PDB file of C-alpha atoms in Angstrom:
ATOM      1  CA  UNK A   1     -77.087  19.094  70.020  1.00 56.00           C
ATOM      2  CA  UNK A   2     -74.953  20.423  67.165  1.00 68.00           C
ATOM      3  CA  UNK A   3     -75.065  23.967  65.856  1.00 70.00           C
ATOM      4  CA  UNK A   4     -76.828  22.832  62.684  1.00 69.00           C
ATOM      5  CA  UNK A   5     -79.488  20.987  64.692  1.00 66.00           C
ATOM      6  CA  UNK A   6     -80.135  24.076  66.817  1.00 72.00           C
ATOM      7  CA  UNK A   7     -80.348  26.147  63.626  1.00 67.00           C
ATOM      8  CA  UNK A   8     -82.920  23.773  62.103  1.00 61.00           C
ATOM      9  CA  UNK A   9     -85.015  23.666  65.299  1.00 65.00           C
ATOM     10  CA  UNK A  10     -85.028  27.465  65.446  1.00 64.00           C
ATOM     11  CA  UNK A  11     -86.154  27.758  61.827  1.00 60.00           C
ATOM     12  CA  UNK A  12     -88.921  25.232  62.338  1.00 56.00           C
ATOM     13  CA  UNK A  13     -90.188  27.204  65.330  1.00 56.00           C
ATOM     14  CA  UNK A  14     -89.937  30.515  63.490  1.00 51.00           C
ATOM     15  CA  UNK A  15     -91.616  29.410  60.258  1.00 49.00           C
ATOM     16  CA  UNK A  16     -93.919  26.803  61.851  1.00 45.00           C
ATOM     17  CA  UNK A  17     -95.817  24.438  59.546  1.00 45.00           C
ATOM     18  CA  UNK A  18     -95.015  26.472  56.454  1.00 48.00           C
ATOM     19  CA  UNK A  19     -91.397  25.393  56.750  1.00 46.00           C
ATOM     20  CA  UNK A  20     -92.140  21.708  56.197  1.00 46.00           C
ATOM     21  CA  UNK A  21     -94.635  22.288  53.395  1.00 48.00           C
ATOM     22  CA  UNK A  22     -92.465  24.656  51.377  1.00 50.00           C
ATOM     23  CA  UNK A  23     -89.134  22.846  51.719  1.00 51.00           C
ATOM     24  CA  UNK A  24     -90.326  19.219  51.575  1.00 54.00           C
ATOM     25  CA  UNK A  25     -88.743  18.406  48.172  1.00 52.00           C
ATOM     26  CA  UNK A  26     -86.488  21.408  47.616  1.00 75.00           C
ATOM     27  CA  UNK A  27     -83.178  22.696  48.937  1.00 85.00           C
ATOM     28  CA  UNK A  28     -83.268  22.639  52.735  1.00 85.00           C
ATOM     29  CA  UNK A  29     -82.056  25.693  54.705  1.00 86.00           C
ATOM     30  CA  UNK A  30     -79.940  23.394  56.878  1.00 88.00           C
ATOM     31  CA  UNK A  31     -78.165  22.244  53.695  1.00 89.00           C
ATOM     32  CA  UNK A  32     -77.303  25.870  52.952  1.00 91.00           C
ATOM     33  CA  UNK A  33     -76.069  26.349  56.514  1.00 92.00           C
ATOM     34  CA  UNK A  34     -73.859  23.258  56.249  1.00 93.00           C
ATOM     35  CA  UNK A  35     -72.495  24.446  52.896  1.00 93.00           C
ATOM     36  CA  UNK A  36     -71.611  27.841  54.396  1.00 95.00           C
ATOM     37  CA  UNK A  37     -69.678  26.064  57.148  1.00 94.00           C
ATOM     38  CA  UNK A  38     -67.771  24.004  54.594  1.00 94.00           C
ATOM     39  CA  UNK A  39     -67.054  27.142  52.590  1.00 95.00           C
ATOM     40  CA  UNK A  40     -65.384  28.903  55.519  1.00 95.00           C
ATOM     41  CA  UNK A  41     -63.537  25.718  56.510  1.00 95.00           C
ATOM     42  CA  UNK A  42     -62.189  25.225  52.991  1.00 95.00           C
ATOM     43  CA  UNK A  43     -61.131  28.862  52.564  1.00 94.00           C
ATOM     44  CA  UNK A  44     -59.678  29.617  56.000  1.00 93.00           C
ATOM     45  CA  UNK A  45     -56.269  31.299  55.800  1.00 87.00           C
ATOM     46  CA  UNK A  46     -53.857  31.182  58.726  1.00 83.00           C
ATOM     47  CA  UNK A  47     -53.000  34.552  60.265  1.00 73.00           C
ATOM     48  CA  UNK A  48     -51.385  33.264  63.427  1.00 73.00           C
ATOM     49  CA  UNK A  49     -51.402  30.195  65.634  1.00 74.00           C
ATOM     50  CA  UNK A  50     -54.837  31.026  66.969  1.00 74.00           C
ATOM     51  CA  UNK A  51     -56.413  33.142  64.218  1.00 80.00           C
ATOM     52  CA  UNK A  52     -57.657  32.264  60.743  1.00 89.00           C
ATOM     53  CA  UNK A  53     -59.403  34.642  58.364  1.00 89.00           C
ATOM     54  CA  UNK A  54     -62.407  33.367  56.421  1.00 94.00           C
ATOM     55  CA  UNK A  55     -64.754  34.725  53.718  1.00 94.00           C
ATOM     56  CA  UNK A  56     -67.511  37.076  54.819  1.00 95.00           C
ATOM     57  CA  UNK A  57     -69.496  37.506  51.591  1.00 95.00           C
ATOM     58  CA  UNK A  58     -71.511  34.549  50.340  1.00 97.00           C
ATOM     59  CA  UNK A  59     -73.531  34.148  47.140  1.00 96.00           C
ATOM     60  CA  UNK A  60     -75.945  31.220  47.165  1.00 96.00           C
ATOM     61  CA  UNK A  61     -77.112  30.198  43.688  1.00 96.00           C
ATOM     62  CA  UNK A  62     -80.373  28.273  43.321  1.00 94.00           C
ATOM     63  CA  UNK A  63     -82.849  27.160  40.678  1.00 94.00           C
ATOM     64  CA  UNK A  64     -85.705  29.547  39.938  1.00 94.00           C
ATOM     65  CA  UNK A  65     -88.203  27.407  41.863  1.00 92.00           C
ATOM     66  CA  UNK A  66     -85.981  27.094  44.948  1.00 91.00           C
ATOM     67  CA  UNK A  67     -85.227  30.822  44.899  1.00 93.00           C
ATOM     68  CA  UNK A  68     -88.950  31.599  44.919  1.00 91.00           C
ATOM     69  CA  UNK A  69     -89.467  29.316  47.905  1.00 86.00           C
ATOM     70  CA  UNK A  70     -86.665  30.958  49.877  1.00 86.00           C
ATOM     71  CA  UNK A  71     -88.014  34.376  48.934  1.00 85.00           C
ATOM     72  CA  UNK A  72     -91.288  33.711  50.753  1.00 81.00           C
ATOM     73  CA  UNK A  73     -89.539  34.118  54.093  1.00 79.00           C
ATOM     74  CA  UNK A  74     -87.853  37.430  53.323  1.00 80.00           C
ATOM     75  CA  UNK A  75     -84.841  38.651  55.323  1.00 89.00           C
ATOM     76  CA  UNK A  76     -85.641  36.477  58.365  1.00 87.00           C
ATOM     77  CA  UNK A  77     -84.096  33.387  56.803  1.00 88.00           C
ATOM     78  CA  UNK A  78     -81.014  35.296  55.649  1.00 93.00           C
ATOM     79  CA  UNK A  79     -80.548  36.715  59.147  1.00 92.00           C
ATOM     80  CA  UNK A  80     -80.788  33.262  60.724  1.00 91.00           C
ATOM     81  CA  UNK A  81     -78.171  31.933  58.288  1.00 93.00           C
ATOM     82  CA  UNK A  82     -75.892  34.903  59.071  1.00 95.00           C
ATOM     83  CA  UNK A  83     -76.291  34.344  62.809  1.00 94.00           C
ATOM     84  CA  UNK A  84     -75.568  30.634  62.427  1.00 93.00           C
ATOM     85  CA  UNK A  85     -72.366  31.067  60.392  1.00 95.00           C
ATOM     86  CA  UNK A  86     -71.208  33.843  62.729  1.00 95.00           C
ATOM     87  CA  UNK A  87     -71.627  31.581  65.741  1.00 94.00           C
ATOM     88  CA  UNK A  88     -69.884  28.723  63.948  1.00 94.00           C
ATOM     89  CA  UNK A  89     -66.939  30.989  63.096  1.00 94.00           C
ATOM     90  CA  UNK A  90     -66.695  32.052  66.741  1.00 93.00           C
ATOM     91  CA  UNK A  91     -66.478  28.454  67.946  1.00 92.00           C
ATOM     92  CA  UNK A  92     -63.757  27.665  65.383  1.00 92.00           C
ATOM     93  CA  UNK A  93     -61.645  30.742  66.098  1.00 91.00           C
ATOM     94  CA  UNK A  94     -62.257  32.233  62.651  1.00 93.00           C
ATOM     95  CA  UNK A  95     -62.047  35.973  61.930  1.00 90.00           C
ATOM     96  CA  UNK A  96     -64.232  37.770  59.397  1.00 91.00           C
ATOM     97  CA  UNK A  97     -62.586  40.764  57.649  1.00 88.00           C
ATOM     98  CA  UNK A  98     -65.905  42.595  57.446  1.00 87.00           C
ATOM     99  CA  UNK A  99     -69.655  42.287  57.914  1.00 89.00           C
ATOM    100  CA  UNK A 100     -71.152  38.914  56.972  1.00 95.00           C
ATOM    101  CA  UNK A 101     -73.326  39.155  53.861  1.00 95.00           C
ATOM    102  CA  UNK A 102     -75.442  36.374  52.325  1.00 96.00           C
ATOM    103  CA  UNK A 103     -77.200  36.899  49.000  1.00 95.00           C
ATOM    104  CA  UNK A 104     -79.375  34.545  46.981  1.00 95.00           C
ATOM    105  CA  UNK A 105     -79.440  34.495  43.184  1.00 95.00           C
ATOM    106  CA  UNK A 106     -80.926  32.407  40.398  1.00 96.00           C
ATOM    107  CA  UNK A 107     -78.723  30.126  38.299  1.00 95.00           C
ATOM    108  CA  UNK A 108     -80.245  28.850  35.063  1.00 95.00           C
ATOM    109  CA  UNK A 109     -78.110  25.691  35.043  1.00 95.00           C
ATOM    110  CA  UNK A 110     -79.375  24.429  38.409  1.00 93.00           C
ATOM    111  CA  UNK A 111     -82.403  22.178  38.873  1.00 91.00           C
ATOM    112  CA  UNK A 112     -84.697  21.964  41.907  1.00 90.00           C
ATOM    113  CA  UNK A 113     -82.856  20.649  44.932  1.00 88.00           C
ATOM    114  CA  UNK A 114     -79.404  21.692  43.732  1.00 90.00           C
ATOM    115  CA  UNK A 115     -77.412  24.764  44.729  1.00 93.00           C
ATOM    116  CA  UNK A 116     -73.878  26.118  44.990  1.00 95.00           C
ATOM    117  CA  UNK A 117     -72.123  28.648  47.202  1.00 95.00           C
ATOM    118  CA  UNK A 118     -69.502  31.163  46.119  1.00 96.00           C
ATOM    119  CA  UNK A 119     -67.607  33.254  48.653  1.00 95.00           C
ATOM    120  CA  UNK A 120     -65.075  36.047  48.978  1.00 92.00           C
ATOM    121  CA  UNK A 121     -63.315  37.945  51.766  1.00 90.00           C
ATOM    122  CA  UNK A 122     -64.006  41.671  51.608  1.00 91.00           C
ATOM    123  CA  UNK A 123     -62.754  43.963  54.341  1.00 91.00           C
ATOM    124  CA  UNK A 124     -64.557  47.074  55.473  1.00 89.00           C
ATOM    125  CA  UNK A 125     -62.870  50.144  53.993  1.00 92.00           C
ATOM    126  CA  UNK A 126     -63.000  53.687  55.409  1.00 90.00           C
ATOM    127  CA  UNK A 127     -61.210  56.872  54.445  1.00 86.00           C
ATOM    128  CA  UNK A 128     -60.948  60.381  55.821  1.00 76.00           C
ATOM    129  CA  UNK A 129     -63.497  62.806  54.438  1.00 60.00           C
ATOM    130  CA  UNK A 130     -62.242  64.897  51.521  1.00 59.00           C
ATOM    131  CA  UNK A 131     -63.571  68.192  50.214  1.00 52.00           C
ATOM    132  CA  UNK A 132     -65.110  68.396  46.746  1.00 53.00           C
ATOM    133  CA  UNK A 133     -62.102  70.487  45.696  1.00 50.00           C
ATOM    134  CA  UNK A 134     -59.655  67.779  46.798  1.00 56.00           C
ATOM    135  CA  UNK A 135     -61.653  65.102  45.009  1.00 56.00           C
ATOM    136  CA  UNK A 136     -61.868  67.240  41.883  1.00 58.00           C
ATOM    137  CA  UNK A 137     -58.082  67.709  41.837  1.00 64.00           C
ATOM    138  CA  UNK A 138     -57.414  63.985  42.052  1.00 72.00           C
ATOM    139  CA  UNK A 139     -56.237  62.555  38.742  1.00 84.00           C
ATOM    140  CA  UNK A 140     -55.905  59.048  40.220  1.00 90.00           C
ATOM    141  CA  UNK A 141     -57.708  56.874  42.692  1.00 92.00           C
ATOM    142  CA  UNK A 142     -57.707  53.428  44.300  1.00 94.00           C
ATOM    143  CA  UNK A 143     -60.385  50.832  43.709  1.00 95.00           C
ATOM    144  CA  UNK A 144     -60.852  48.752  46.876  1.00 94.00           C
ATOM    145  CA  UNK A 145     -63.709  46.304  47.406  1.00 90.00           C
ATOM    146  CA  UNK A 146     -65.986  48.093  44.924  1.00 85.00           C
ATOM    147  CA  UNK A 147     -65.215  51.549  46.357  1.00 88.00           C
ATOM    148  CA  UNK A 148     -63.189  54.455  44.922  1.00 88.00           C
ATOM    149  CA  UNK A 149     -60.737  56.486  46.997  1.00 91.00           C
ATOM    150  CA  UNK A 150     -58.901  59.511  45.515  1.00 90.00           C
ATOM    151  CA  UNK A 151     -55.092  59.583  45.482  1.00 90.00           C
ATOM    152  CA  UNK A 152     -53.927  63.087  46.354  1.00 86.00           C
ATOM    153  CA  UNK A 153     -50.547  63.815  47.933  1.00 88.00           C
ATOM    154  CA  UNK A 154     -49.531  61.172  50.474  1.00 93.00           C
ATOM    155  CA  UNK A 155     -52.043  58.446  51.348  1.00 95.00           C
ATOM    156  CA  UNK A 156     -51.200  55.969  54.125  1.00 97.00           C
ATOM    157  CA  UNK A 157     -53.109  52.682  53.935  1.00 97.00           C
ATOM    158  CA  UNK A 158     -53.448  50.499  57.008  1.00 97.00           C
ATOM    159  CA  UNK A 159     -55.657  49.045  59.712  1.00 94.00           C
ATOM    160  CA  UNK A 160     -54.954  51.711  62.344  1.00 94.00           C
ATOM    161  CA  UNK A 161     -57.008  54.784  63.179  1.00 93.00           C
ATOM    162  CA  UNK A 162     -54.223  57.107  62.001  1.00 93.00           C
ATOM    163  CA  UNK A 163     -54.196  55.698  58.441  1.00 96.00           C
ATOM    164  CA  UNK A 164     -55.761  57.827  55.702  1.00 94.00           C
ATOM    165  CA  UNK A 165     -57.371  54.768  54.127  1.00 96.00           C
ATOM    166  CA  UNK A 166     -58.381  52.228  56.782  1.00 96.00           C
ATOM    167  CA  UNK A 167     -59.008  48.597  55.848  1.00 95.00           C
ATOM    168  CA  UNK A 168     -60.335  46.172  58.461  1.00 91.00           C
ATOM    169  CA  UNK A 169     -58.206  43.253  57.263  1.00 90.00           C
ATOM    170  CA  UNK A 170     -56.389  41.278  60.000  1.00 85.00           C
ATOM    171  CA  UNK A 171     -53.501  40.666  57.589  1.00 87.00           C
ATOM    172  CA  UNK A 172     -52.808  44.402  57.243  1.00 93.00           C
ATOM    173  CA  UNK A 173     -50.560  46.346  59.633  1.00 95.00           C
ATOM    174  CA  UNK A 174     -51.698  49.543  61.338  1.00 96.00           C
ATOM    175  CA  UNK A 175     -49.609  51.583  58.870  1.00 97.00           C
ATOM    176  CA  UNK A 176     -48.927  49.190  56.023  1.00 98.00           C
ATOM    177  CA  UNK A 177     -48.105  51.102  52.817  1.00 98.00           C
ATOM    178  CA  UNK A 178     -48.027  54.662  51.531  1.00 98.00           C
ATOM    179  CA  UNK A 179     -48.961  56.011  48.104  1.00 97.00           C
ATOM    180  CA  UNK A 180     -47.301  59.248  46.994  1.00 96.00           C
ATOM    181  CA  UNK A 181     -48.809  61.120  44.035  1.00 90.00           C
ATOM    182  CA  UNK A 182     -46.016  63.253  42.559  1.00 87.00           C
ATOM    183  CA  UNK A 183     -46.103  65.683  39.652  1.00 80.00           C
ATOM    184  CA  UNK A 184     -44.866  63.133  37.136  1.00 85.00           C
ATOM    185  CA  UNK A 185     -45.613  59.720  38.644  1.00 91.00           C
ATOM    186  CA  UNK A 186     -47.171  57.771  41.533  1.00 95.00           C
ATOM    187  CA  UNK A 187     -45.163  55.693  43.980  1.00 97.00           C
ATOM    188  CA  UNK A 188     -46.118  53.084  46.568  1.00 98.00           C
ATOM    189  CA  UNK A 189     -43.827  51.952  49.367  1.00 98.00           C
ATOM    190  CA  UNK A 190     -44.005  49.526  52.244  1.00 98.00           C
ATOM    191  CA  UNK A 191     -43.872  51.116  55.707  1.00 98.00           C
ATOM    192  CA  UNK A 192     -42.151  48.219  57.451  1.00 96.00           C
ATOM    193  CA  UNK A 193     -45.314  46.120  57.605  1.00 96.00           C
ATOM    194  CA  UNK A 194     -45.380  42.589  58.977  1.00 93.00           C
ATOM    195  CA  UNK A 195     -46.493  40.884  55.761  1.00 92.00           C
ATOM    196  CA  UNK A 196     -45.158  43.260  53.097  1.00 96.00           C
ATOM    197  CA  UNK A 197     -46.946  43.964  49.813  1.00 98.00           C
ATOM    198  CA  UNK A 198     -47.298  42.401  46.380  1.00 98.00           C
ATOM    199  CA  UNK A 199     -47.181  44.679  43.327  1.00 98.00           C
ATOM    200  CA  UNK A 200     -48.599  42.830  40.332  1.00 98.00           C
ATOM    201  CA  UNK A 201     -47.717  39.587  42.112  1.00 97.00           C
ATOM    202  CA  UNK A 202     -44.120  40.495  43.053  1.00 97.00           C
ATOM    203  CA  UNK A 203     -43.138  41.092  46.672  1.00 97.00           C
ATOM    204  CA  UNK A 204     -41.128  44.333  46.638  1.00 97.00           C
ATOM    205  CA  UNK A 205     -40.593  47.202  49.119  1.00 98.00           C
ATOM    206  CA  UNK A 206     -41.387  50.042  46.698  1.00 98.00           C
ATOM    207  CA  UNK A 207     -42.519  50.656  43.130  1.00 97.00           C
ATOM    208  CA  UNK A 208     -43.792  53.189  40.638  1.00 97.00           C
ATOM    209  CA  UNK A 209     -47.395  52.386  39.765  1.00 97.00           C
ATOM    210  CA  UNK A 210     -49.513  53.114  36.708  1.00 95.00           C
ATOM    211  CA  UNK A 211     -53.128  52.677  35.650  1.00 95.00           C
ATOM    212  CA  UNK A 212     -54.178  49.082  36.332  1.00 96.00           C
ATOM    213  CA  UNK A 213     -51.420  48.220  38.837  1.00 98.00           C
ATOM    214  CA  UNK A 214     -52.578  45.704  41.460  1.00 98.00           C
ATOM    215  CA  UNK A 215     -51.223  46.157  44.985  1.00 98.00           C
ATOM    216  CA  UNK A 216     -52.126  43.386  47.421  1.00 97.00           C
ATOM    217  CA  UNK A 217     -51.761  43.731  51.180  1.00 96.00           C
ATOM    218  CA  UNK A 218     -53.135  41.136  53.582  1.00 91.00           C
ATOM    219  CA  UNK A 219     -56.149  39.644  51.836  1.00 87.00           C
ATOM    220  CA  UNK A 220     -57.117  42.875  50.065  1.00 93.00           C
ATOM    221  CA  UNK A 221     -56.252  44.050  46.555  1.00 96.00           C
ATOM    222  CA  UNK A 222     -56.028  47.747  45.693  1.00 97.00           C
ATOM    223  CA  UNK A 223     -56.208  48.656  41.999  1.00 97.00           C
ATOM    224  CA  UNK A 224     -54.607  51.919  40.862  1.00 96.00           C
ATOM    225  CA  UNK A 225     -56.645  53.954  38.381  1.00 94.00           C
ATOM    226  CA  UNK A 226     -55.273  56.982  36.552  1.00 92.00           C
ATOM    227  CA  UNK A 227     -57.625  59.128  34.476  1.00 84.00           C
ATOM    228  CA  UNK A 228     -55.096  61.646  33.099  1.00 66.00           C
ATOM    229  CA  UNK A 229     -51.494  62.806  33.352  1.00 57.00           C
ATOM    230  CA  UNK A 230     -50.283  64.061  36.783  1.00 51.00           C
ATOM    231  CA  UNK A 231     -50.950  67.762  37.253  1.00 50.00           C
ATOM    232  CA  UNK A 232     -50.459  70.541  39.761  1.00 48.00           C
ATOM    233  CA  UNK A 233     -52.806  68.738  42.142  1.00 46.00           C
ATOM    234  CA  UNK A 234     -50.104  66.161  42.893  1.00 51.00           C
ATOM    235  CA  UNK A 235     -47.186  66.495  45.275  1.00 51.00           C
ATOM    236  CA  UNK A 236     -43.935  68.001  44.084  1.00 46.00           C
TER     237      UNK A 236
END
């Protein structure tokens, strides 16, 4: 029995007769599960001979009627879909950069029985705790996966526990790059990482960055934001 067949059997047992009645002529959960599998297959990126990174955030768009039907089963259906795609990824040797997330949304251009899946790879991001004073002195910060992280002094970005800003991205080295906020400018430099860095699309070992600069390491993009001119809060 395939993984999708086991998934469908489990849903039928969980939801009982209501499953057949509600989904008879609408989008089937097993169709969503199959689409999630295709999405990770189509977007897998090779990290090494045995490891491939795949998206971990999925947005499933449905018609209003289909969305209402799926909503009747609350988080149970979402959890089953998450479990199914996680198990599928394990069997294929895929690596998620962060927690798997599946969200449903309405799309006005879709009719009953039609849907689409959008995905992205977003790594878990952690940083060392900073005092309110340190945060207040920061004139610049990094935007990473919808989070903001102040740039004060020297900030090492990497996957290892000793990095100041830790990103759980398999394509990032333990100590990948370092940002240095000086009195008159901000620099970023590669720390001898395996994959290097891209600054606004160019692979270079070091650069001066300004507001809006995109720095990409692994599968993660960091956006530099500067709110004012460098001040005494920066490094000399």
